Short mmCIF file of C-alpha atoms in Angstrom, two decimals:
data_model
loop_
_atom_site.label_atom_id
_atom_site.label_comp_id
_atom_site.label_asym_id
_atom_site.label_seq_id
_atom_site.Cartn_x
_atom_site.Cartn_y
_atom_site.Cartn_z
CA MET L 252 68.52 18.52 223.70
CA GLN L 253 70.41 16.94 220.83
CA ASP L 254 71.02 13.28 220.08
CA ARG L 255 74.44 12.23 218.89
CA VAL L 256 74.43 11.52 215.13
CA PRO L 257 77.40 9.26 214.21
CA VAL L 258 78.59 8.55 210.69
CA ASN L 259 80.00 5.21 211.92
CA PRO L 260 77.59 3.88 214.53
CA GLY L 261 79.31 1.86 217.26
CA ARG L 262 82.85 2.51 215.98
CA VAL L 263 85.50 3.09 218.61
CA LEU L 264 89.24 3.76 218.39
CA VAL L 265 91.16 1.30 220.51
CA THR L 266 94.57 2.53 221.77
CA PRO L 267 96.55 -0.34 223.36
CA GLU L 268 98.24 0.59 226.65
CA ASN L 269 101.31 -1.38 225.65
CA GLY L 270 102.09 1.27 223.03
CA GLY L 271 100.82 -0.73 220.09
CA ALA L 272 99.20 0.96 217.11
CA ALA L 273 95.70 2.27 217.59
CA TYR L 274 92.97 0.69 215.53
CA TYR L 275 89.28 1.02 214.86
CA ALA L 276 86.77 -1.53 216.03
CA THR L 277 83.01 -1.73 216.20
CA LEU L 278 81.42 -2.54 219.52
CA THR L 279 78.13 -4.37 219.43
CA ARG L 280 76.17 -5.34 222.52
CA ALA L 281 75.84 -9.11 222.86
CA ASP L 282 74.46 -9.38 226.41
CA ASN L 283 71.22 -11.19 225.41
CA PRO L 284 68.85 -8.89 227.31
CA THR L 285 65.57 -10.32 228.55
CA GLN L 286 64.28 -6.78 228.17
CA GLU L 287 65.65 -4.16 225.83
CA GLY L 288 65.23 -1.27 228.23
CA THR L 289 64.36 2.33 227.48
CA PRO L 290 67.10 4.10 225.54
CA LEU L 291 68.49 7.32 226.95
CA ASN L 292 68.03 9.79 224.16
CA LYS L 293 66.25 13.00 223.29
CA ASP L 294 62.98 11.21 222.65
CA SER L 295 62.93 9.62 226.12
CA LEU L 296 64.51 12.47 228.12
CA LEU L 297 63.27 15.77 226.66
CA LYS L 298 61.38 16.07 223.40
CA ASP L 299 61.23 19.48 221.71
CA ALA L 300 57.47 19.63 222.35
CA THR L 301 58.02 18.97 226.07
CA ALA L 302 60.75 21.62 226.29
CA ALA L 303 58.36 24.09 224.62
CA LEU L 304 55.85 23.52 227.45
CA PHE L 305 58.38 25.17 229.75
CA GLY L 306 59.13 27.93 227.27
CA LEU L 307 62.46 26.27 226.41
CA GLY L 308 64.04 25.77 222.99
CA ALA L 309 65.20 22.62 221.18
CA ASN L 310 68.66 22.86 222.73
CA ALA L 311 67.36 22.70 226.30
CA VAL L 312 68.48 19.76 228.45
CA PRO L 313 66.54 17.98 231.20
CA ASP L 314 68.27 20.09 233.86
CA ASP L 315 66.81 23.23 232.25
CA ALA L 316 63.34 21.73 232.46
CA LEU L 317 63.79 20.79 236.12
CA SER L 318 64.93 24.33 236.88
CA ALA L 319 61.87 25.72 235.08
CA ILE L 320 59.60 23.48 237.17
CA LYS L 321 61.01 24.99 240.34
CA THR L 322 60.34 28.49 239.02
CA LEU L 323 56.78 27.55 238.14
CA ILE L 324 56.17 26.05 241.61
CA ASP L 325 57.48 29.18 243.30
CA GLY L 326 55.23 31.32 241.15
CA ALA L 327 52.18 29.16 241.87
CA ASN L 328 52.88 29.33 245.61
CA ALA L 329 53.22 33.09 245.51
CA ASN L 330 49.96 33.31 243.59
CA ALA L 331 48.14 31.03 246.04
CA ASN L 332 49.49 32.94 249.03
CA ALA L 333 48.09 36.16 247.62
CA LYS L 334 44.58 34.72 247.39
CA ALA L 335 41.96 34.94 250.11
CA LYS L 336 41.80 31.98 252.45
CA ILE L 337 38.87 30.49 254.30
CA ALA L 338 38.85 28.30 257.37
CA THR L 339 35.93 26.74 259.20
CA GLY L 340 35.74 24.84 262.43
CA SER L 341 34.12 24.65 265.80
CA TYR L 342 34.88 24.94 269.47
CA THR L 343 33.07 24.04 272.69
CA GLY L 344 32.25 26.61 275.33
CA THR L 345 33.64 26.23 278.84
CA GLY L 346 31.49 28.72 280.75
CA THR L 347 34.31 31.12 281.60
CA TYR L 348 34.39 34.73 280.48
CA GLY L 349 35.96 38.10 281.12
CA LYS L 350 39.36 39.70 280.69
CA SER L 351 41.19 36.86 282.43
CA ASN L 352 39.31 34.22 280.39
CA PRO L 353 39.24 35.29 276.77
CA ASN L 354 38.20 33.01 273.95
CA SER L 355 40.73 32.54 271.19
CA LEU L 356 41.03 31.09 267.72
CA THR L 357 44.27 30.50 265.80
CA PHE L 358 44.36 30.05 262.05
CA GLY L 359 46.91 29.19 259.38
CA PHE L 360 46.63 32.72 258.03
CA VAL L 361 45.94 36.21 259.37
CA PRO L 362 42.16 36.38 259.83
CA LYS L 363 40.31 39.46 258.65
CA PHE L 364 36.74 38.39 259.35
CA VAL L 365 35.31 35.80 261.74
CA ALA L 366 31.62 34.93 262.01
CA PHE L 367 29.90 32.48 264.33
CA SER L 368 26.85 30.27 264.64
CA SER L 369 25.50 27.66 267.00
CA THR L 370 22.93 24.88 266.81
CA ARG L 371 21.89 25.61 270.36
CA TYR L 372 21.47 29.36 270.41
CA THR L 373 20.87 32.12 267.94
CA VAL L 374 24.19 33.86 267.47
CA HIS L 375 24.65 37.36 266.19
CA GLY L 376 27.73 39.36 265.41
CA TYR L 377 31.12 38.98 263.89
CA LEU L 378 34.69 40.11 264.40
CA LEU L 379 36.36 42.33 261.82
CA ASN L 380 40.12 42.94 261.81
CA PRO L 381 41.46 45.44 262.96
CA GLY L 382 38.43 46.41 265.07
CA THR L 383 39.09 45.93 268.76
CA ARG L 384 35.45 46.36 269.73
CA ALA L 385 32.58 44.19 268.54
CA TYR L 386 29.14 43.07 269.59
CA LEU L 387 28.32 39.39 269.90
CA SER L 388 25.30 37.73 271.35
CA GLY L 389 24.49 34.13 272.10
CA ASN L 390 20.73 33.68 272.46
CA ALA L 391 19.13 36.44 274.51
CA THR L 392 22.29 37.76 276.04
CA GLY L 393 24.61 39.96 274.06
CA GLY L 394 27.39 42.27 274.95
CA ASP L 395 30.32 44.31 273.83
CA GLN L 396 33.46 42.38 273.15
CA THR L 397 37.04 43.48 273.60
CA VAL L 398 38.93 41.98 270.69
CA THR L 399 42.66 41.46 270.21
CA TRP L 400 44.22 40.56 266.90
CA ASN L 401 47.68 39.03 267.14
CA ASN L 402 48.91 37.88 263.75
CA LYS L 403 47.10 34.57 263.14
CA THR L 404 45.24 34.57 266.47
CA VAL L 405 42.16 36.47 267.50
CA SER L 406 40.94 36.58 271.09
CA TRP L 407 37.94 38.26 272.65
CA TYR L 408 36.15 38.56 275.95
CA SER L 409 32.94 39.94 277.30
CA SER L 410 30.97 40.33 280.50
CA ASP L 411 29.25 36.93 280.54
CA ALA L 412 29.64 33.50 278.97
CA GLN L 413 26.72 33.75 276.57
CA ALA L 414 27.77 37.13 275.23
CA GLN L 415 31.32 35.83 274.87
CA LEU L 416 29.97 32.81 272.97
CA ASN L 417 31.46 30.51 275.57
CA PHE L 418 28.45 28.94 277.28
CA THR L 419 29.28 25.61 278.91
CA ASN L 420 29.22 22.57 276.65
CA THR L 421 27.78 24.58 273.78
CA GLU L 422 29.28 24.04 270.38
CA TYR L 423 29.99 27.14 268.35
CA TYR L 424 30.88 27.10 264.67
CA TYR L 425 33.01 29.70 262.97
CA ILE L 426 34.12 30.74 259.55
CA ALA L 427 37.17 32.92 259.04
CA ILE L 428 38.37 34.74 255.95
CA GLY L 429 41.83 36.16 255.59
CA MET Z 235 39.36 14.33 271.35
CA ILE Z 236 39.80 18.10 271.69
CA TYR Z 237 42.58 20.56 271.00
CA ILE Z 238 43.56 23.21 273.47
CA ASP Z 239 46.01 26.10 273.53
CA LYS Z 240 49.40 25.41 275.07
CA THR Z 241 49.11 28.39 277.39
CA PRO Z 242 46.24 28.84 279.84
CA ASN Z 243 44.47 32.14 280.33
CA PRO Z 244 45.55 34.45 283.20
CA SER Z 245 42.83 32.88 285.36
CA GLY Z 246 44.44 29.45 285.02
CA ALA Z 247 41.69 28.11 282.78
CA TYR Z 248 42.49 27.02 279.25
CA PRO Z 249 40.56 28.81 276.50
CA ASN Z 250 37.68 27.31 274.53
CA PRO Z 251 38.83 23.90 273.23
CA LYS Z 252 38.66 23.44 269.46
CA ASN Z 253 37.45 20.39 267.62
CA GLN Z 254 40.27 20.47 265.09
CA PRO Z 255 44.06 20.90 265.46
CA PHE Z 256 45.73 24.28 265.11
CA SER Z 257 49.26 25.60 265.33
CA GLY Z 258 50.73 24.92 268.76
CA SER Z 259 47.70 23.00 270.02
CA ILE Z 260 47.77 20.19 272.56
CA ILE Z 261 45.62 17.11 272.05
CA LEU Z 262 43.48 15.85 274.90
CA THR Z 263 41.95 12.41 274.80
CA ASP Z 264 38.21 11.95 275.31
CA GLU Z 265 38.86 10.98 278.90
CA GLN Z 266 41.01 14.05 279.50
CA ALA Z 267 38.38 16.18 277.75
CA GLU Z 268 35.76 14.99 280.23
CA MET Z 269 37.90 16.33 283.06
CA PHE Z 270 38.53 19.51 281.11
CA PHE Z 271 34.82 20.27 280.77
CA ALA Z 272 34.00 19.12 284.29
CA TYR Z 273 36.36 21.80 285.62
CA ASN Z 274 35.50 24.51 283.06
CA GLY Z 275 38.98 24.34 281.59
CA PHE Z 276 40.74 24.72 284.95
CA ILE Z 277 43.28 21.94 284.57
CA ILE Z 278 47.01 21.55 284.94
CA VAL Z 279 48.70 20.08 281.90
CA THR Z 280 52.01 18.27 282.17
CA GLU Z 281 53.94 17.09 279.16
CA THR Z 282 55.00 13.44 279.26
CA ASP Z 283 56.89 11.15 276.92
CA ASP Z 284 53.55 9.80 275.63
CA GLY Z 285 51.75 13.13 275.28
CA VAL Z 286 50.31 15.04 278.23
CA SER Z 287 48.78 14.25 281.58
CA VAL Z 288 46.08 16.43 283.11
CA GLU Z 289 44.77 17.01 286.58
CA PRO Z 290 42.18 19.45 287.91
CA ASN Z 291 43.34 22.86 289.01
CA VAL Z 292 40.92 22.74 291.89
CA GLU Z 293 42.14 25.83 293.70
CA ALA Z 294 41.77 28.10 290.70
CA TRP Z 295 38.45 26.48 289.78
CA GLU Z 296 37.01 27.00 293.24
CA ALA Z 297 38.18 30.61 293.23
CA TRP Z 298 36.53 31.19 289.87
CA LYS Z 299 33.27 29.57 290.98
CA ALA Z 300 33.24 31.71 294.12
CA GLU Z 301 33.52 34.83 291.96
CA HIS Z 302 30.90 33.66 289.44
CA PRO Z 303 28.13 31.84 291.31
CA GLU Z 304 25.47 32.47 288.64
CA SER Z 305 27.57 32.05 285.53
CA GLU Z 306 25.89 28.78 284.52
CA GLU Z 307 22.24 29.85 284.42
CA GLU Z 308 20.47 28.07 281.60
CA PRO Z 309 18.49 30.51 279.46
CA PRO Z 310 14.69 29.98 279.44
CA ALA Z 311 13.29 27.37 277.04
CA VAL Z 312 10.33 29.56 276.05
CA GLU Z 313 11.62 29.99 272.49
CA THR Z 314 11.69 26.23 271.88
CA THR Z 315 8.16 25.74 273.24
CA VAL Z 316 6.80 28.43 270.91
CA TYR Z 317 8.41 26.74 267.94
CA ASP Z 318 6.89 23.39 268.94
CA GLU Z 319 3.40 24.90 269.07
CA LEU Z 320 3.87 26.64 265.77
CA ASP Z 321 5.13 23.43 264.26
CA ALA Z 322 2.09 21.50 265.55
CA ALA Z 323 -0.31 24.12 264.19
CA TYR Z 324 1.42 24.08 260.83
CA GLN Z 325 1.28 20.30 260.63
CA GLU Z 326 -2.41 20.30 261.55
CA GLY Z 327 -3.09 22.71 258.75
CA VAL Z 328 -1.12 20.65 256.25
CA ASP Z 329 -2.83 17.43 257.30
CA SER Z 330 -6.28 18.99 256.93
CA VAL Z 331 -5.74 19.77 253.25
#
């Protein structure tokens, strides 16, 4: 960005609309400000050092910097989206089980691994995408699970509530990585 | 407060309610959650201007209970008792030192 550098600061050329001869005059503010205000110039809008932070040169204008910010944000988002994500949470068992009563969990990303625990029972097992078979056990009862992975949702069922980690009023905790 | 899926399972019961929101989830108040758990998730959810209303899906619940009469057997508490005895023995040993 470049500041204007006048030889005659404040000088203007006045051209009367009535056809009279044009003449020079100097305009000086006389509005008695109670506060001077921040001047709009290179120093307040886009210093060279600030432009350099965006990889821009001394001729860059504020619009160039704003455009560079957008590019940086898009790049950061793409970078973050490529990283592994983790989610934790809990659910409460209802006592149902079987093919017509699967458990399910939905995440903000595609889960690749889901592990469980409980403060009430010893829980073993985990789910690993894209495996459609797994073994889970809640306390003494364990069983094979049929697992379905559907984008950001995983569902599973087994032959009894404990094996399915869905015992009534039991809180189960999970961690998912994707 | 609990969060349930919008769509019930084929049996009519809603899947395991979560304790945090997720995409497409429906919020049930504590009062509605009580009914949810009392009927093992067999409820009918109706959307209203203020949220949702719930009522028991008694027919489906009764049918499920008839097919699963022993599904709510509590596992034996033997494990907990053993831990209590071990804990008492350990404490006795520590106190004797």
